[in-house]
Amino acid sequence: MIDPFGRAIDYLRVSVTDRCDFRCVYCMAEDMTFLPKRDLLSLEELDRLCTVFIEKGVRRLRLTGGEPLVRKNIMHLVRQLSRHLKSGALQELTLTSNGSQLERFAAELADCGVRRINVSIDTLDPDKFRVITRWGNLDKVMRGIEAAEAAGLHVKLNAVALKGFNEDELPEMLRWAHGRGMDMTVIETMPMGEIDADRTDQYLPLSLLRAQLEQQFTLTDIPFKTGGPARYVEIAETGGRLGFITPMTHNFCESCNRVRITCTGMLYMCLGQDDSADLRAALRASEGNELLSTAIDEAIGRKPKGHDFIIDRRTNRPSVSRHMSVTGG
């Protein structure tokens, strides 16, 4: 699949649910209204949809949410998709999780061929963790990370950089992660969906964070890639890698190789644009996949050059109305 700007689309992110057992303050409102379960694609439909994308050239597949591991019978889908790893059609099957359910599922994920996972965690302080997640339990997440490591999964930490909340803590988080052999990625908060806070109060440019980190670490740019948008540096003092995902200060659109599918079957060609394609309709219109394949081709032909994210005092509305949990984190 080649988009209008010559970019090969080989990375698919699929939200299996918009539901989550956390309510992170930068992601969603505390009193979220989630989609009716009848609107979600079935596990069988998700498998069929992913399989068509794999047949069309997708080599990396990431399951997201919400929290993907709260979807009922989610491991049935993971096990079904793992056949594409065994056939060699898929290079990688992975997921992004908040870690709350990893203690329960880590061993089975590894058995299905998952080799690495991203765990989103923004602080190592239990009290601050409950504040930022509203409902989360840090001890449970830590047990999940330990279970993942014991199962042989490579864990990468994702931390959203939040001004006045965790910027002073990020150096210690970095040392902790690298001390356990885990890479870490920091992410700028993005203007998606209405939340109970002003994102201009949360926004910390990663250019500023990098300058702060360079006061105590030696950062060397390296060409390491995982298939996603992070730009990596190596930290001399820890020997580990740190990724920067900068949709606001330095977008990564020129190398975008990914598209996203929501749990209702909407295909978004760009995280930061509203244009989408209803693949659920094509999926359910026929038992064959010809209509679905055509709908995908037409949508890839509309993939935009980039997003238009803005966070400032004059722009007090989100750039896109849907929450990240709907699109897929």
Coordinates of C-alpha atoms in Angstrom, one line a residue:
M1 CA 0.0 0.0 0.0
I2 CA 1.5 3.3 -1.1
D3 CA 0.0 6.6 -0.2
P4 CA -0.1 9.8 -2.4
F5 CA 3.2 10.9 -1.0
G6 CA 5.1 7.7 -1.8
R7 CA 5.1 6.4 1.8
A8 CA 4.7 2.6 2.1
I9 CA 2.0 1.7 4.7
D10 CA 3.2 -1.4 6.5
Y11 CA 2.2 -0.7 10.1
L12 CA -1.4 -1.0 11.4
R13 CA -2.6 0.0 14.9
V14 CA -6.0 -1.5 15.9
S15 CA -8.1 -0.4 18.8
V16 CA -10.0 -3.4 20.1
T17 CA -12.0 -1.4 22.7
D18 CA -12.5 2.2 23.7
R19 CA -12.9 1.1 27.3
C20 CA -10.2 1.4 29.9
D21 CA -9.8 0.7 33.6
F22 CA -7.9 4.0 34.1
R23 CA -9.1 7.6 33.5
C24 CA -5.8 9.3 32.8
V25 CA -6.3 13.1 33.0
Y26 CA -4.6 13.9 29.7
C27 CA -6.5 11.2 27.8
M28 CA -10.2 11.3 28.9
A29 CA -12.7 12.8 31.2
E30 CA -13.5 11.0 34.5
D31 CA -17.1 10.5 33.5
M32 CA -16.6 9.0 30.1
T33 CA -19.5 7.7 28.0
F34 CA -18.2 4.6 26.2
L35 CA -19.6 3.1 23.0
P36 CA -22.4 0.5 23.3
K37 CA -20.9 -2.9 23.0
R38 CA -23.1 -3.6 20.0
D39 CA -21.2 -1.0 18.0
L40 CA -17.9 -2.7 18.3
L41 CA -16.5 -5.1 15.8
S42 CA -16.6 -8.7 16.9
L43 CA -13.3 -10.5 17.5
E44 CA -13.9 -12.5 14.3
E45 CA -14.4 -9.2 12.3
L46 CA -11.2 -7.8 13.8
D47 CA -9.4 -10.9 12.8
R48 CA -10.8 -10.7 9.2
L49 CA -10.0 -7.0 8.9
C50 CA -6.4 -7.4 10.2
T51 CA -5.9 -10.4 7.9
V52 CA -6.9 -8.3 4.8
F53 CA -4.4 -5.6 5.8
I54 CA -1.7 -8.2 6.2
E55 CA -2.4 -9.6 2.8
K56 CA -2.1 -6.0 1.5
G57 CA 1.4 -5.5 3.0
V58 CA 1.1 -4.7 6.7
R59 CA 4.1 -6.3 8.5
R60 CA 3.7 -4.8 12.0
L61 CA 0.4 -5.0 13.9
R62 CA -0.2 -3.3 17.2
L63 CA -3.3 -3.9 19.3
T64 CA -4.4 -0.9 21.4
G65 CA -7.4 0.6 23.2
G66 CA -8.5 2.0 25.6
E67 CA -6.8 -0.8 27.4
P68 CA -6.8 -3.8 25.0
L69 CA -6.5 -6.4 27.7
V70 CA -9.9 -5.5 29.2
R71 CA -11.7 -6.6 26.0
K72 CA -13.5 -9.9 26.8
N73 CA -11.8 -12.9 25.3
I74 CA -9.1 -10.7 23.8
M75 CA -6.6 -13.6 24.0
H76 CA -8.7 -15.5 21.4
L77 CA -8.0 -12.7 18.9
V78 CA -4.3 -12.6 19.8
R79 CA -4.0 -16.3 19.3
Q80 CA -5.8 -16.2 16.0
L81 CA -3.6 -13.4 14.7
S82 CA -0.5 -15.2 15.8
R83 CA -0.9 -17.6 12.8
H84 CA 0.4 -14.8 10.6
L85 CA 3.6 -14.8 12.7
K86 CA 4.0 -18.5 12.2
S87 CA 3.4 -18.1 8.4
G88 CA 5.9 -15.3 8.2
A89 CA 3.4 -12.9 6.7
L90 CA 3.6 -10.7 9.8
Q91 CA 6.9 -9.6 11.3
E92 CA 5.6 -8.4 14.6
L93 CA 2.4 -8.6 16.7
T94 CA 2.5 -6.4 19.8
L95 CA 0.3 -4.2 22.0
T96 CA 0.3 -1.1 24.1
S97 CA -1.1 -1.5 27.6
N98 CA -1.4 0.3 30.9
G99 CA 0.0 -2.8 32.6
S100 CA -3.0 -3.4 34.9
Q101 CA -3.8 -6.8 33.3
L102 CA -0.3 -8.0 32.4
E103 CA 0.1 -10.1 35.5
R104 CA -2.8 -12.2 34.2
F105 CA -2.0 -12.3 30.5
A106 CA 1.8 -11.9 30.1
A107 CA 2.7 -15.6 29.8
E108 CA -0.1 -16.3 27.3
L109 CA 1.0 -13.3 25.2
A110 CA 4.5 -14.7 25.0
D111 CA 3.1 -18.1 24.1
C112 CA 1.2 -16.4 21.2
G113 CA 4.5 -15.0 19.7
V114 CA 4.3 -11.5 21.2
R115 CA 7.9 -10.5 21.9
R116 CA 7.6 -6.9 23.1
I117 CA 5.0 -4.6 24.6
N118 CA 4.7 -1.0 25.5
V119 CA 3.5 -0.1 29.0
S120 CA 2.3 3.4 29.6
I121 CA 3.4 4.8 32.9
D122 CA 3.9 8.4 33.8
T123 CA 5.2 8.3 37.3
L124 CA 6.8 5.9 39.8
D125 CA 5.2 7.7 42.8
P126 CA 2.1 5.7 43.9
D127 CA 0.2 8.7 45.1
K128 CA 0.9 10.7 41.9
F129 CA 0.1 7.6 39.9
R130 CA -3.4 7.5 41.4
V131 CA -3.8 11.2 40.7
I132 CA -2.8 11.0 37.0
T133 CA -4.8 7.8 36.3
R134 CA -7.6 8.6 38.7
W135 CA -8.3 4.9 39.3
G136 CA -4.9 3.2 38.8
N137 CA -2.9 1.1 41.3
L138 CA 0.9 1.3 40.7
D139 CA 1.7 -1.9 42.6
K140 CA -0.6 -3.8 40.2
V141 CA 1.2 -2.3 37.2
M142 CA 4.6 -3.1 38.7
R143 CA 3.6 -6.7 39.2
G144 CA 2.4 -6.8 35.6
I145 CA 5.8 -5.5 34.3
E146 CA 7.5 -8.1 36.4
A147 CA 5.3 -10.8 35.0
A148 CA 6.0 -9.6 31.4
E149 CA 9.8 -9.7 32.1
A150 CA 9.5 -13.2 33.6
A151 CA 7.6 -14.4 30.5
G152 CA 10.5 -13.1 28.3
L153 CA 8.7 -10.1 26.9
H154 CA 10.8 -7.0 26.2
V155 CA 9.1 -4.0 27.9
K156 CA 9.3 -0.4 26.7
L157 CA 8.0 2.3 29.0
N158 CA 5.9 5.1 27.5
A159 CA 5.6 8.3 29.5
V160 CA 3.7 11.4 28.6
A161 CA 5.7 14.4 29.6
L162 CA 3.5 16.7 31.7
K163 CA 4.6 20.2 32.8
G164 CA 4.5 20.6 36.5
F165 CA 3.7 17.0 37.1
N166 CA 6.5 14.6 36.1
E167 CA 9.2 16.6 34.4
D168 CA 11.4 16.6 37.5
E169 CA 10.9 12.8 37.9
L170 CA 11.7 11.7 34.4
P171 CA 15.5 11.5 34.9
E172 CA 14.9 9.0 37.7
M173 CA 12.3 7.1 35.7
L174 CA 14.9 6.9 33.0
R175 CA 17.5 5.5 35.3
W176 CA 15.0 3.0 36.7
A177 CA 13.9 1.8 33.3
H178 CA 17.5 1.4 31.9
G179 CA 18.5 -0.3 35.1
R180 CA 16.0 -3.0 34.4
G181 CA 17.0 -3.3 30.7
M182 CA 13.9 -1.4 29.5
D183 CA 13.9 1.3 26.8
M184 CA 11.8 4.4 27.5
T185 CA 9.9 6.8 25.3
V186 CA 8.6 10.2 26.2
I187 CA 5.6 11.7 24.4
E188 CA 4.2 15.2 24.1
T189 CA 0.5 15.5 25.1
M190 CA -1.8 15.7 22.1
P191 CA -5.0 17.8 21.6
M192 CA -7.5 15.0 21.2
G193 CA -10.9 15.0 22.7
E194 CA -12.4 17.1 25.5
I195 CA -10.9 16.4 28.9
D196 CA -11.4 18.0 32.4
A197 CA -8.2 20.1 32.1
D198 CA -6.6 22.8 30.0
R199 CA -3.9 21.1 27.8
T200 CA -1.8 24.3 27.7
D201 CA -1.3 23.8 31.4
Q202 CA 0.0 20.2 30.7
Y203 CA 2.0 20.7 27.6
L204 CA 5.8 20.3 27.9
P205 CA 7.8 20.6 24.7
L206 CA 10.2 17.8 24.4
S207 CA 12.8 20.2 23.0
L208 CA 12.8 21.7 26.5
L209 CA 12.9 18.3 28.2
R210 CA 15.8 17.3 26.1
A211 CA 17.7 20.4 27.1
Q212 CA 17.0 19.6 30.8
L213 CA 18.1 16.0 30.4
E214 CA 21.4 17.1 28.8
Q215 CA 22.3 18.9 32.0
Q216 CA 22.9 15.5 33.6
F217 CA 23.1 12.9 30.8
T218 CA 25.1 12.6 27.5
L219 CA 22.6 12.1 24.7
T220 CA 23.7 10.8 21.3
D221 CA 21.3 10.5 18.4
I222 CA 21.1 7.0 17.0
P223 CA 19.3 5.6 13.9
F224 CA 17.5 2.9 16.0
K225 CA 13.9 2.3 14.9
T226 CA 11.0 0.1 16.1
G227 CA 8.6 0.9 13.3
G228 CA 6.9 3.8 15.1
P229 CA 7.5 7.5 15.1
A230 CA 10.0 7.8 18.0
R231 CA 13.5 9.4 17.4
Y232 CA 16.0 7.7 19.6
V233 CA 19.1 8.7 21.5
E234 CA 21.5 6.6 23.6
I235 CA 22.2 7.7 27.1
A236 CA 26.0 7.2 27.9
E237 CA 25.5 7.1 31.6
T238 CA 22.9 4.4 31.6
G239 CA 23.7 2.5 28.4
G240 CA 20.0 2.6 27.5
R241 CA 17.8 4.1 24.7
L242 CA 15.4 7.0 25.1
G243 CA 12.8 7.8 22.4
F244 CA 11.2 11.2 21.7
I245 CA 7.7 11.3 20.1
T246 CA 7.1 14.9 19.2
P247 CA 3.8 15.5 17.4
M248 CA 3.8 19.1 18.5
T249 CA 7.3 20.5 18.3
H250 CA 8.7 18.4 15.4
N251 CA 6.2 16.2 13.7
F252 CA 7.2 12.9 12.1
C253 CA 4.7 13.0 9.3
E254 CA 7.3 12.8 6.5
S255 CA 8.1 9.2 7.4
C256 CA 4.6 8.1 8.5
N257 CA 4.1 4.4 7.6
R258 CA 0.9 3.7 9.7
V259 CA -2.8 3.9 9.8
R260 CA -5.3 3.2 12.6
I261 CA -8.5 1.4 12.9
T262 CA -11.0 2.1 15.7
C263 CA -12.9 -0.6 17.5
T264 CA -16.0 0.3 15.4
G265 CA -14.1 -0.3 12.1
M266 CA -13.4 3.3 11.2
L267 CA -10.0 3.7 9.4
Y268 CA -8.1 6.9 10.2
M269 CA -5.3 7.6 7.8
C270 CA -3.9 10.3 10.1
L271 CA -4.1 10.5 13.9
G272 CA -4.5 14.3 13.7
Q273 CA -7.1 14.6 11.0
D274 CA -10.8 13.7 10.9
D275 CA -11.0 12.1 7.5
S276 CA -11.9 8.4 7.8
A277 CA -13.3 5.4 6.0
D278 CA -16.1 3.1 7.3
L279 CA -14.6 -0.3 6.9
R280 CA -17.3 -1.9 9.0
A281 CA -19.9 -1.3 6.3
A282 CA -17.6 -2.9 3.7
L283 CA -16.8 -5.7 6.0
R284 CA -20.5 -6.6 6.6
A285 CA -21.7 -6.0 3.1
S286 CA -20.2 -9.2 1.7
E287 CA -18.7 -12.5 2.8
G288 CA -15.9 -11.9 0.4
N289 CA -13.1 -9.3 0.9
E290 CA -13.2 -7.5 -2.4
L291 CA -15.3 -4.6 -1.2
L292 CA -13.2 -4.3 1.9
S293 CA -10.0 -4.3 -0.1
T294 CA -11.3 -1.6 -2.5
A295 CA -12.4 0.5 0.5
I296 CA -8.9 0.3 2.0
D297 CA -7.2 1.2 -1.3
E298 CA -9.5 4.2 -1.7
A299 CA -8.8 5.4 1.8
I300 CA -5.0 5.0 1.5
G301 CA -5.3 7.2 -1.6
R302 CA -6.6 10.0 0.7
K303 CA -3.9 9.8 3.4
P304 CA -2.8 13.4 4.1
K305 CA 0.7 14.7 4.2
G306 CA 0.5 15.5 7.9
H307 CA -1.5 16.6 10.9
D308 CA -2.4 20.1 12.2
F309 CA -2.1 19.7 16.0
I310 CA -2.1 23.0 17.9
I311 CA -1.9 23.7 21.6
D312 CA -2.0 27.3 22.7
R313 CA -4.1 29.7 24.7
R314 CA -6.0 30.9 21.7
T315 CA -7.0 27.4 20.6
N316 CA -9.0 26.1 23.5
R317 CA -10.7 23.3 21.6
P318 CA -9.0 20.0 20.8
S319 CA -7.6 19.6 17.3
V320 CA -9.8 16.6 16.8
S321 CA -12.9 15.9 18.8
R322 CA -12.4 12.1 19.3
H323 CA -10.5 10.9 22.3
M324 CA -7.2 9.0 21.8
S325 CA -9.0 6.0 23.5
V326 CA -11.4 5.9 20.6
T327 CA -8.8 6.1 17.8
G328 CA -6.3 3.8 19.5
G329 CA -3.4 4.9 21.7

